[in-house]
Coordinates of N, CA, C and O in Angstrom, one line a residue:
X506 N 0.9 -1.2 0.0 CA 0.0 0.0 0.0 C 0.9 1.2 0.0 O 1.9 1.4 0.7
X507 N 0.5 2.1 -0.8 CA 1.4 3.6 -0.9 C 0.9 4.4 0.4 O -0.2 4.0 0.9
X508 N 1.3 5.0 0.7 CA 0.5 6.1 1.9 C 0.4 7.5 1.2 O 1.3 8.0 0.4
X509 N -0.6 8.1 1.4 CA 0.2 10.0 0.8 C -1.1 10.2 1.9 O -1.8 9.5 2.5
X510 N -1.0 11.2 1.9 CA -1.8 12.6 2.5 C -2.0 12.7 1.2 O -1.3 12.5 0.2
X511 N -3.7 13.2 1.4 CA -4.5 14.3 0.1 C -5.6 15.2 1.4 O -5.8 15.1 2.6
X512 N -6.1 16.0 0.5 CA -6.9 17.3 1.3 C -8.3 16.5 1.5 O -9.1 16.9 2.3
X513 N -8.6 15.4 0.8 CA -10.0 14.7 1.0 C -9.6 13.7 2.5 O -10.3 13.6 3.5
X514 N -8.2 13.3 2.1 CA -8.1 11.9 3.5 C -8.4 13.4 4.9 O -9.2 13.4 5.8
X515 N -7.6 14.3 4.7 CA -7.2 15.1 6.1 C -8.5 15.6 6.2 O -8.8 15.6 7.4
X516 N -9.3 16.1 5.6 CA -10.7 15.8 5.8 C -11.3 14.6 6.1 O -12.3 14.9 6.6
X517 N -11.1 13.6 6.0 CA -11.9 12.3 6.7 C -11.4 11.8 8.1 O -12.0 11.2 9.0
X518 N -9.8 12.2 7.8 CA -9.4 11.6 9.4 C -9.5 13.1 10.1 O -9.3 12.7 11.2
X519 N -9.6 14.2 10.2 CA -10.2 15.0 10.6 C -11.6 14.8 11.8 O -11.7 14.9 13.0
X520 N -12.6 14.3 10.7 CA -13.7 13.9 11.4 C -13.9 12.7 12.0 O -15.0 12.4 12.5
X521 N -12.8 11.7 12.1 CA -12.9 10.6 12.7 C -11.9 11.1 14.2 O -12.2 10.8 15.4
X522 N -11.1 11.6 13.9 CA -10.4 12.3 15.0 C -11.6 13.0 16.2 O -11.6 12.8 17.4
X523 N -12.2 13.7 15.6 CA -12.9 14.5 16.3 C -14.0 13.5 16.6 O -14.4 13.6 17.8
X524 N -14.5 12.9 16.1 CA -15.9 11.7 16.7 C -15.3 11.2 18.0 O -15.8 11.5 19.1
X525 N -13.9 10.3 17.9 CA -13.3 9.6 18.7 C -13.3 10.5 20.1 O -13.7 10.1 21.2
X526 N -12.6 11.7 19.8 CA -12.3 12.3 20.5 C -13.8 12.7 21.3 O -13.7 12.7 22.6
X527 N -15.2 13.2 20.5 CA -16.5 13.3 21.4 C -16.9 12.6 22.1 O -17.1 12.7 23.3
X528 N -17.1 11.3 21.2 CA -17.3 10.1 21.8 C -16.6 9.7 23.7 O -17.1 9.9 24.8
X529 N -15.3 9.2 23.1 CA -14.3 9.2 24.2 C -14.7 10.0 25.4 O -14.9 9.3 26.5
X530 N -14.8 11.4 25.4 CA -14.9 12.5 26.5 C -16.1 12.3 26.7 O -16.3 12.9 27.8
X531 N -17.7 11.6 26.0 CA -18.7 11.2 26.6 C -18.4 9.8 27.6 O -19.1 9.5 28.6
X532 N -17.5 9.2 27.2 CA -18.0 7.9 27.9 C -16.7 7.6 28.9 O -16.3 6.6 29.5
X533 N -16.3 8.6 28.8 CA -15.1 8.9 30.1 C -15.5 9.7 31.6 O -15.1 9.4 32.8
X534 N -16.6 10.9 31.0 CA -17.0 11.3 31.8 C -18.0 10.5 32.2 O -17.8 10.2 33.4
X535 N -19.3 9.7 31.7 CA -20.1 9.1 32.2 C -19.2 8.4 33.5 O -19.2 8.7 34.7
X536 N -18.3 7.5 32.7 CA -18.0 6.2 34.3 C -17.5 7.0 34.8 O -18.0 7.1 35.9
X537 N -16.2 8.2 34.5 CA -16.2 9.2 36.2 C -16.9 9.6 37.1 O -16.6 9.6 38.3
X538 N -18.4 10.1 36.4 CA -19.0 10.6 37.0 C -20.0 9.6 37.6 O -20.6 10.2 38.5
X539 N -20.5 8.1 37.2 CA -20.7 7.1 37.8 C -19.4 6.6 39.1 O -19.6 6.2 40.2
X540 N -18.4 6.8 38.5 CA -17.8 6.7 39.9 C -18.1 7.4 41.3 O -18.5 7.0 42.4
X541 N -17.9 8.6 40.8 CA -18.4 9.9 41.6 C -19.2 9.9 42.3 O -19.1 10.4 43.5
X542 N -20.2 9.4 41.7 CA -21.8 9.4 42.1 C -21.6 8.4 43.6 O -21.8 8.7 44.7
X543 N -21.0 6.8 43.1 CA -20.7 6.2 44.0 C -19.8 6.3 45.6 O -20.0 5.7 46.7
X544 N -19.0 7.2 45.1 CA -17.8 7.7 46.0 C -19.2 8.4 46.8 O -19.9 7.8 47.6
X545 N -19.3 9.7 46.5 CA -20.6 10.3 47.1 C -21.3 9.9 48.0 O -21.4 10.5 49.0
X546 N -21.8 8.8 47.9 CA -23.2 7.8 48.0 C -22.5 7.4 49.0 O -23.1 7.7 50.1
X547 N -21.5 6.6 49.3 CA -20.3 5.8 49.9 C -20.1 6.9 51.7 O -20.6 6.7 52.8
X548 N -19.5 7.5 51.3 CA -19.6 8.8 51.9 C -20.5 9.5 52.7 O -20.3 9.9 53.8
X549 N -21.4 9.7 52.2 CA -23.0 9.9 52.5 C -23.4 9.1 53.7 O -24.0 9.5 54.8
X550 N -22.9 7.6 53.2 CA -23.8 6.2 54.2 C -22.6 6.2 55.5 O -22.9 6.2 56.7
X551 N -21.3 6.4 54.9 CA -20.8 6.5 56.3 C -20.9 7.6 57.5 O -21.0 7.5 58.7
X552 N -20.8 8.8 56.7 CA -21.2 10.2 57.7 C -22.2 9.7 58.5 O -22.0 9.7 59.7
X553 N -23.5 9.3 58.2 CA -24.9 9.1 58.2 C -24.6 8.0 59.7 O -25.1 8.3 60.8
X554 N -23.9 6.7 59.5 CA -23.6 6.1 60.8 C -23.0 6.2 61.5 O -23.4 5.7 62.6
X555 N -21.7 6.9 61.3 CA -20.7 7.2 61.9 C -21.3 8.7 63.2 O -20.8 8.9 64.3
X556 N -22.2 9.4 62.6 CA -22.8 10.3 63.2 C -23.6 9.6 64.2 O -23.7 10.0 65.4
X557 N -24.3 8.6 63.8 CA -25.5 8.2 64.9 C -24.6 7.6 66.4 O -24.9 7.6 67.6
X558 N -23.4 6.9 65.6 CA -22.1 6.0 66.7 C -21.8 6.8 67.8 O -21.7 6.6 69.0
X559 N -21.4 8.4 66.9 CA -20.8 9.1 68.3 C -22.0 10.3 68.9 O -22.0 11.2 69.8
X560 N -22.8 9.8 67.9 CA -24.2 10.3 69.1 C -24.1 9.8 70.6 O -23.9 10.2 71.7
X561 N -24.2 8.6 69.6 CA -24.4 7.2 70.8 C -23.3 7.4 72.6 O -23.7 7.2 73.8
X562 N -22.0 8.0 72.0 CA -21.0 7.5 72.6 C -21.1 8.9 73.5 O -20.9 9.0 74.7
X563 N -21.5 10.0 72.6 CA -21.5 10.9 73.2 C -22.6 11.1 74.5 O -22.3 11.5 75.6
X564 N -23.8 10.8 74.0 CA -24.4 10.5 75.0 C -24.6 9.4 76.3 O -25.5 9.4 77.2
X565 N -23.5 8.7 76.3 CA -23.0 7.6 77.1 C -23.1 6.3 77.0 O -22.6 5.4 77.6
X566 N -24.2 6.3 75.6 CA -24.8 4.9 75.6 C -23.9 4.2 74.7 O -22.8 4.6 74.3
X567 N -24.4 2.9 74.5 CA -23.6 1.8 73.7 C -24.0 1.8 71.9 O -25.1 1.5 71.4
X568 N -23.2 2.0 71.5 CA -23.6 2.1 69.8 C -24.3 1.1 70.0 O -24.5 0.2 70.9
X569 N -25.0 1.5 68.5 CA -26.5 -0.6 68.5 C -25.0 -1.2 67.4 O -24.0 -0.8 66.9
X570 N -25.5 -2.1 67.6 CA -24.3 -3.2 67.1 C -24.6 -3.3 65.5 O -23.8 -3.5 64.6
X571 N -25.6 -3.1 65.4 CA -26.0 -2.9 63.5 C -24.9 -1.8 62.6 O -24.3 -1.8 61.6
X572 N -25.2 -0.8 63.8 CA -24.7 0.9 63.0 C -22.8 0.3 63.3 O -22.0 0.7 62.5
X573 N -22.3 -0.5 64.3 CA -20.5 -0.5 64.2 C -20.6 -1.4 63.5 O -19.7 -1.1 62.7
X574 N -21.3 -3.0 62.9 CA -21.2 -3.5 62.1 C -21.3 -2.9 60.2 O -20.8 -3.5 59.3
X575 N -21.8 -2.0 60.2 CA -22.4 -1.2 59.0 C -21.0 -0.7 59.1 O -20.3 -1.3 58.3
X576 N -20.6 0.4 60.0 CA -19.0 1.4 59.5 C -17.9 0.3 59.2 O -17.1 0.5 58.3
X577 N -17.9 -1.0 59.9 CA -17.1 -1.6 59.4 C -17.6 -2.7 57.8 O -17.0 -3.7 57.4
X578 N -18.3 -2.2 57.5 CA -19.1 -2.9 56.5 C -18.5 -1.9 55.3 O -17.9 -2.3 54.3
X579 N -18.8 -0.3 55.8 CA -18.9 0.4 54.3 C -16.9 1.1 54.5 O -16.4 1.8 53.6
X580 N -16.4 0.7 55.6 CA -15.0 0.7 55.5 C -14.2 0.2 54.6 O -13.3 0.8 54.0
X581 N -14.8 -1.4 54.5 CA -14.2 -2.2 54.3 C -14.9 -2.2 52.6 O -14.2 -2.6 51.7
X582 N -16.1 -1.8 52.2 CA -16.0 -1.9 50.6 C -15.6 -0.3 50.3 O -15.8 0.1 49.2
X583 N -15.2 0.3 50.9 CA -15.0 1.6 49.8 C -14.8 1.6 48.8 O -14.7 0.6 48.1
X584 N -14.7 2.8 48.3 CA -14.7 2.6 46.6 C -13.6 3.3 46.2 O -13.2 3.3 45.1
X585 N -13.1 3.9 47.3 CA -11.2 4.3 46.6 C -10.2 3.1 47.2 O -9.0 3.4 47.2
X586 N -10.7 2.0 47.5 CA -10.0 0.8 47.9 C -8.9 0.9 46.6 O -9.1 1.4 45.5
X587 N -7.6 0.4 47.0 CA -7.0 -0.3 46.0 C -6.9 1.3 44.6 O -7.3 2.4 44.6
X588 N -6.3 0.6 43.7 CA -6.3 1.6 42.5 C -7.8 1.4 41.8 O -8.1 0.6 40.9
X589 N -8.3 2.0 42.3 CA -9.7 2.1 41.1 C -9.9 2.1 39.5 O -9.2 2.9 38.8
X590 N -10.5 1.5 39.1 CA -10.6 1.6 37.5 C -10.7 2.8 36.5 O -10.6 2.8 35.3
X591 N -10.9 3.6 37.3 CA -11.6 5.3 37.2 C -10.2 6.0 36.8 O -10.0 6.8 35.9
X592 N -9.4 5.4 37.7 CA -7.8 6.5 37.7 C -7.4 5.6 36.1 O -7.4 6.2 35.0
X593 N -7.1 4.4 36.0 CA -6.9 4.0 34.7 C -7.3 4.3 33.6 O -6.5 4.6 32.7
X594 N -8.9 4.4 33.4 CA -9.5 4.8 32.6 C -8.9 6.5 32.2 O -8.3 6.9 31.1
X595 N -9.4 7.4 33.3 CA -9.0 8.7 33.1 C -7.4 8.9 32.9 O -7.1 10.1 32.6
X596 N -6.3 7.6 32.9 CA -5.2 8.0 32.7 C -4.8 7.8 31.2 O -4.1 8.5 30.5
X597 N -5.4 6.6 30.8 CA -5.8 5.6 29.5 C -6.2 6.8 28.8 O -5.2 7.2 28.2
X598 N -7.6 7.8 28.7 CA -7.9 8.8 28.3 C -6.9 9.7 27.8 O -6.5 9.8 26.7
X599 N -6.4 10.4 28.9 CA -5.4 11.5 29.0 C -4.3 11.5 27.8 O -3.8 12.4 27.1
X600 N -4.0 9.7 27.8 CA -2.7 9.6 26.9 C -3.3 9.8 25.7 O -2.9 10.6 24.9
X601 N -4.2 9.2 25.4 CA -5.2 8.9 24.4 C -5.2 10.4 23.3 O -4.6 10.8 22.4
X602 N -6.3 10.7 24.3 CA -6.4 12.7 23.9 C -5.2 13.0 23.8 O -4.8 13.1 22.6
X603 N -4.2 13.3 24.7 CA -3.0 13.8 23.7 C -2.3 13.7 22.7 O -1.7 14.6 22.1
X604 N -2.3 11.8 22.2 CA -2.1 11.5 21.1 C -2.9 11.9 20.0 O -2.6 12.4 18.9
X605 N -4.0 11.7 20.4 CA -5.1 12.3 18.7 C -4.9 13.4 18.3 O -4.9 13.7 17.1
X606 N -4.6 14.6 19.7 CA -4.5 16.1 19.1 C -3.6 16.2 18.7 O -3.4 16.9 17.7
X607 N -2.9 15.5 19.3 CA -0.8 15.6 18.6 C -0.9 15.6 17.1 O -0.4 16.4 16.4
X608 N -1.8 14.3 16.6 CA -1.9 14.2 15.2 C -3.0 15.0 14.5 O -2.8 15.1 13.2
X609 N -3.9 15.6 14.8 CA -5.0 16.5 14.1 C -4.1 17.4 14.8 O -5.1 18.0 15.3
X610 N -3.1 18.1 15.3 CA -2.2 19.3 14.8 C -1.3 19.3 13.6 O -0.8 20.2 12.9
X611 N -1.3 18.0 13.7 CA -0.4 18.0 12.3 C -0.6 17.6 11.1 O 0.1 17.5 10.1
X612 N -1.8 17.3 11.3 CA -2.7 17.3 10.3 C -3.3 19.0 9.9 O -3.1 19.4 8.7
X613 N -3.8 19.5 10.7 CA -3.8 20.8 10.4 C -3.0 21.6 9.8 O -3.4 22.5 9.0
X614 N -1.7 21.3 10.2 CA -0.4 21.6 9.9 C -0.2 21.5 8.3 O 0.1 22.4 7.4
X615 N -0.5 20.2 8.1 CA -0.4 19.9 6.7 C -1.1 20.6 6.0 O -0.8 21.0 4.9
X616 N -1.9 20.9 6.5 CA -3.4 21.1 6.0 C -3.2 22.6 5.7 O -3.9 22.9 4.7
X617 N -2.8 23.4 6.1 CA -2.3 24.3 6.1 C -0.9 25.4 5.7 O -0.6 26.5 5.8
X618 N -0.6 24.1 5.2 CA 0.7 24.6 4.3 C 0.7 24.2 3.0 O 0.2 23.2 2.5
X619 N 1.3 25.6 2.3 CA 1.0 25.8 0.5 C 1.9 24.8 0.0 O 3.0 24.8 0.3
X620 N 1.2 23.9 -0.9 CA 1.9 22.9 -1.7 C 2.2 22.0 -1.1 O 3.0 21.3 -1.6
X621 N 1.5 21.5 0.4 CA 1.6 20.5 0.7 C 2.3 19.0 -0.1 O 1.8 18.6 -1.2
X622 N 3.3 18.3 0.6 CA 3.7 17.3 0.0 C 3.0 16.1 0.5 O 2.3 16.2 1.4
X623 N 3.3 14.8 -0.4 CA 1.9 14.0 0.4 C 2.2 13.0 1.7 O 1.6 12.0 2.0
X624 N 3.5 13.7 2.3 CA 3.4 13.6 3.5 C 3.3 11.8 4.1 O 2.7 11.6 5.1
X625 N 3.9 10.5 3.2 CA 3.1 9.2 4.1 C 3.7 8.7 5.1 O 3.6 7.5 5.4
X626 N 4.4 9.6 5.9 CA 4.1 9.0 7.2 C 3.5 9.5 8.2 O 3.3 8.9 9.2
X627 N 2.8 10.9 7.9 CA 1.7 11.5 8.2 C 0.2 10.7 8.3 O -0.6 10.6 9.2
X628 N 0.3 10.4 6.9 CA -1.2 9.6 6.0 C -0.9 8.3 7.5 O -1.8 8.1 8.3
X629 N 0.1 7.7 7.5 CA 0.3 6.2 8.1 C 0.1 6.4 9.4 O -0.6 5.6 9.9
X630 N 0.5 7.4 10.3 CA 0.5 7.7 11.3 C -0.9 8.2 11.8 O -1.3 7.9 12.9
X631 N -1.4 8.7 11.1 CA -2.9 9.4 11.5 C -3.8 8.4 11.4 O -4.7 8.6 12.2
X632 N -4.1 7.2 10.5 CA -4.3 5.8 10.0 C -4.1 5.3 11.5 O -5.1 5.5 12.3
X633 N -3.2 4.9 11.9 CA -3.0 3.9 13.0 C -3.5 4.7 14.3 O -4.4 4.2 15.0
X634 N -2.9 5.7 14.6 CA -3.5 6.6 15.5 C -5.1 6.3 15.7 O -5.6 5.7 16.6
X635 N -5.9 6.9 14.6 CA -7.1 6.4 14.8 C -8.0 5.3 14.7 O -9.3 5.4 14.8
X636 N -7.3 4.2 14.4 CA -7.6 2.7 14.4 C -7.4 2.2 15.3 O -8.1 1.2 15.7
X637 N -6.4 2.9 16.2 CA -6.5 2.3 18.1 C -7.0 2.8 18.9 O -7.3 2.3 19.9
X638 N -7.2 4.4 18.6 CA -8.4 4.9 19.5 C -9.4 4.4 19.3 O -10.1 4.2 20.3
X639 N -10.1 4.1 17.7 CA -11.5 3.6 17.8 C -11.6 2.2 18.2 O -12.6 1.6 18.4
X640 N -10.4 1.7 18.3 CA -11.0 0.0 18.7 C -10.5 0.1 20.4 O -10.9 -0.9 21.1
X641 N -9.6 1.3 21.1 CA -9.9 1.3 22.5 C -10.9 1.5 22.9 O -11.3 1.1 24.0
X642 N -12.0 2.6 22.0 CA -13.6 3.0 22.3 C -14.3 2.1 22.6 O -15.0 2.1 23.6
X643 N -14.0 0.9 21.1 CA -14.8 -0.2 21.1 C -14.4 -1.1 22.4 O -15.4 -1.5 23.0
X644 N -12.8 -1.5 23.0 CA -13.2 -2.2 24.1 C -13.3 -1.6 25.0 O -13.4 -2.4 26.0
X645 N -13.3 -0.2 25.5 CA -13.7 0.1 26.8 C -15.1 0.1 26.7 O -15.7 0.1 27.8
X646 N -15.9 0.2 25.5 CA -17.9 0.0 26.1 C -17.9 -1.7 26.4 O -18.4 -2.0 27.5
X647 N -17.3 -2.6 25.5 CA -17.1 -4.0 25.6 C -17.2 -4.2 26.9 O -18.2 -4.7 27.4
X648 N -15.9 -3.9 27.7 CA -15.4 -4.0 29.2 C -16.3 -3.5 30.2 O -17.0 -4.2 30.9
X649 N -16.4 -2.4 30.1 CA -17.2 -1.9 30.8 C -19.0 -2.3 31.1 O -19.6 -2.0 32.1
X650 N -19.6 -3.4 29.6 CA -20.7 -4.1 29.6 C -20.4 -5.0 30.3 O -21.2 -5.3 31.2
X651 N -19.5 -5.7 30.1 CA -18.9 -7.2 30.4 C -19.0 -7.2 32.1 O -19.8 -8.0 32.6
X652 N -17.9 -6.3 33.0 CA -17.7 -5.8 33.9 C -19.1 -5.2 35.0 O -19.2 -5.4 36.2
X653 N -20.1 -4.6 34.2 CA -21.0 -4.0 34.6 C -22.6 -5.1 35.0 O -23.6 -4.8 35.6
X654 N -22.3 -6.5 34.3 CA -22.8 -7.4 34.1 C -22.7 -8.1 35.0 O -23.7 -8.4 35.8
X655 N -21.3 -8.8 35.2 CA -20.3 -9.0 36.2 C -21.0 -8.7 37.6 O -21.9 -9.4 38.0
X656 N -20.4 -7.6 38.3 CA -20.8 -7.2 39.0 C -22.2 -7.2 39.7 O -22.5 -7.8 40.8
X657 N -23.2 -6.6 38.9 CA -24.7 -7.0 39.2 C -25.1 -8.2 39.4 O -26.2 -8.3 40.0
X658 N -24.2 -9.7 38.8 CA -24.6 -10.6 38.9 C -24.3 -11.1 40.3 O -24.9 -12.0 40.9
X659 N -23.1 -10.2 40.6 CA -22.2 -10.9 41.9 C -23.2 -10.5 43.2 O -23.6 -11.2 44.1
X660 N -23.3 -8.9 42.9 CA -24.3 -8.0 44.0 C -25.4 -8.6 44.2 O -25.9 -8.5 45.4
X661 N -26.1 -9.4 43.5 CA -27.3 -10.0 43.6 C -27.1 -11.1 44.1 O -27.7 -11.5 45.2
X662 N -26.1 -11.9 43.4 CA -25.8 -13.0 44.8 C -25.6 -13.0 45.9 O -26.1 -13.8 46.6
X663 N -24.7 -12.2 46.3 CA -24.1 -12.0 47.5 C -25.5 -11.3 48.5 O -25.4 -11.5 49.7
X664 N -26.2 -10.8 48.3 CA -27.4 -10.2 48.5 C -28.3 -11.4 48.8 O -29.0 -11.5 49.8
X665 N -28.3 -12.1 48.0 CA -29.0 -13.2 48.3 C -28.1 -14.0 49.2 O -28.7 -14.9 49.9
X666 N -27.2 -14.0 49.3 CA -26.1 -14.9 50.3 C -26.3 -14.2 52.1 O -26.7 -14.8 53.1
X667 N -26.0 -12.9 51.8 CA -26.6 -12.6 53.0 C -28.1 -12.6 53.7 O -28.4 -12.9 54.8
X668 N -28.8 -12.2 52.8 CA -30.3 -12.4 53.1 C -30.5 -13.9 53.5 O -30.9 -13.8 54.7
X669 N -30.4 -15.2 53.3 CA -30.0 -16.1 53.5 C -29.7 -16.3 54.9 O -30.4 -16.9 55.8
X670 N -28.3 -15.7 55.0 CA -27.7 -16.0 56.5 C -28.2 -15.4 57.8 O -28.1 -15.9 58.9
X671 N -29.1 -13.9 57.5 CA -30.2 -13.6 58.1 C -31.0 -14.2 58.3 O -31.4 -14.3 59.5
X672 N -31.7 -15.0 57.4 CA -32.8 -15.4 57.8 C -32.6 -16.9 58.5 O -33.5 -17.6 59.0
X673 N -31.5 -17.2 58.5 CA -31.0 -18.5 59.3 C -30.7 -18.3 60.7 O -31.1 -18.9 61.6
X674 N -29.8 -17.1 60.6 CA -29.8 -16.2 61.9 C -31.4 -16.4 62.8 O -31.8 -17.1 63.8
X675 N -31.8 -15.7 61.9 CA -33.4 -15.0 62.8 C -34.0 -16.5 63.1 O -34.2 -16.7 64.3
X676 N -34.2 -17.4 62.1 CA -34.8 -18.5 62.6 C -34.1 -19.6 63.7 O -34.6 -20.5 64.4
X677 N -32.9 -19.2 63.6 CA -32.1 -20.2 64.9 C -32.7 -19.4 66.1 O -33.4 -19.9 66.9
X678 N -32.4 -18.1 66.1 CA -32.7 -17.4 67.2 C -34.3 -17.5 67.5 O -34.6 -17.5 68.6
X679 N -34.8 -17.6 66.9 CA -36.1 -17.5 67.4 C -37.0 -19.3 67.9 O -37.9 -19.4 68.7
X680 N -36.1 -20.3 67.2 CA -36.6 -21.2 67.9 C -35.4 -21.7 68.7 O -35.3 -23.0 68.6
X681 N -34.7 -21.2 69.5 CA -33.9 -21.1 70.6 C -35.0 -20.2 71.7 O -35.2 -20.6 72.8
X682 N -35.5 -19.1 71.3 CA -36.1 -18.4 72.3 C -37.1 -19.2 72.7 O -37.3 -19.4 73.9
X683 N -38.1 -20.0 71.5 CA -39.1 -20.8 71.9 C -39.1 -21.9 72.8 O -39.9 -22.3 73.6
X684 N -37.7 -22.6 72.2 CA -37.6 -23.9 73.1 C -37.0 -23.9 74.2 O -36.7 -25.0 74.7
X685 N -36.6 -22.6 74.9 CA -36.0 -22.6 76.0 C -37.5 -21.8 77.1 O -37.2 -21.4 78.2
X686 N -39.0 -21.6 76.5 CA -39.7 -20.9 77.1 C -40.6 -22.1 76.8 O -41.1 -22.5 77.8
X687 N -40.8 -22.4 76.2 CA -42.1 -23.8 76.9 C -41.2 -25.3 77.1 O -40.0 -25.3 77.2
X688 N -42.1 -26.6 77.1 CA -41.6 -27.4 78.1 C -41.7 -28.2 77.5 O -42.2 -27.8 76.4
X689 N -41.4 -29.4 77.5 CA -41.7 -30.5 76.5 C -43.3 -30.7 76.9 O -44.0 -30.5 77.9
X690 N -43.5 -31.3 75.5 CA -45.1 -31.8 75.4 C -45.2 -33.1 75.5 O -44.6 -34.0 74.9
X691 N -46.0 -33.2 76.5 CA -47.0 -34.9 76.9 C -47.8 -35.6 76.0 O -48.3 -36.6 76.4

């Protein structure tokens, strides 16, 4: 294959530059801002217990055992645990964006100078450039379905795993209370 730059290509990778790049900064911001939302929320639940604990303490009494089980509950899943996927993504991004602009400047560049020559490692470089941002596009919605799937499936089980051990809880305890309050039957 020959490579050149022509004023039609730098017009097409132009606009694929620029999609990638809208695109991209939509679905970057989405999961940040789904992260966010979470961090928030995260945050929220613990102020919210952690206040009622030193009510508690403050007023002399004994935290209820639900609300120190809960802070160590929403301690222990936080959501800036570990390196979060959010910082990758947004770092993954960052390099991303600077590469594409690097090349639609120089494409401009081209684009912009009299008698342009046809430039093919320009043509080759802007080609590949945007062949891996659009198929990083394509796997970060991939991942992010895959992952998003994932998770919900797990949340639901484990939800059911605990609900479960509650209610095994509640029913030991409750026929422990019974059988220690009546008598055997005649």
């Amino acid at each position: 294959m020959k490579w050149a730059m022509s004023d039609d290509y730098a017009a097409l990778i132009t606009t694929v530059i620029l999609f990638v790049l809208a695109v991209g900064t939509v679905q970057t911001y989405t999961f940040l801002k789904q992260y966010a939302d979470a961090a928030a929320e995260w945050a929220r639940q613990l102020a919210e217990v952690r206040s009622r604990v030193l009510s508690a303490i403050r007023a002399g009494d004994e935290p209820e055992n639900r609300d120190m089980e809960r802070v160590g509950e929403l301690t222990e899943d936080r959501p800036t645990k570990g390196f979060p996927p959010a910082y990758i993504a947004a770092g993954l991004w960052l390099a991303l964006c600077t590469t594409l602009v690097g090349v639609q400047a120089k494409v401009l560049l081209w684009a912009a100078t009299d008698g342009h020559s046809k430039d093919p490692h320009l043509a080759r470089l802007s080609f590949f450039v945007s062949c891996a941002a659009m198929g990083v596009l394509t796997a970060e919605g991939l991942v992010r379905a895959w992952l998003r799937g994932r998770s919900g499936l797990r949340r639901y089980a484990l939800d059911d795993e605990e609900d479960a051990a509650r209610y095994q809880r509640a029913l030991a305890d409750y026929q422990a209370s019974h059988a220690s309050t009546s008598g055997p039957v005649d």
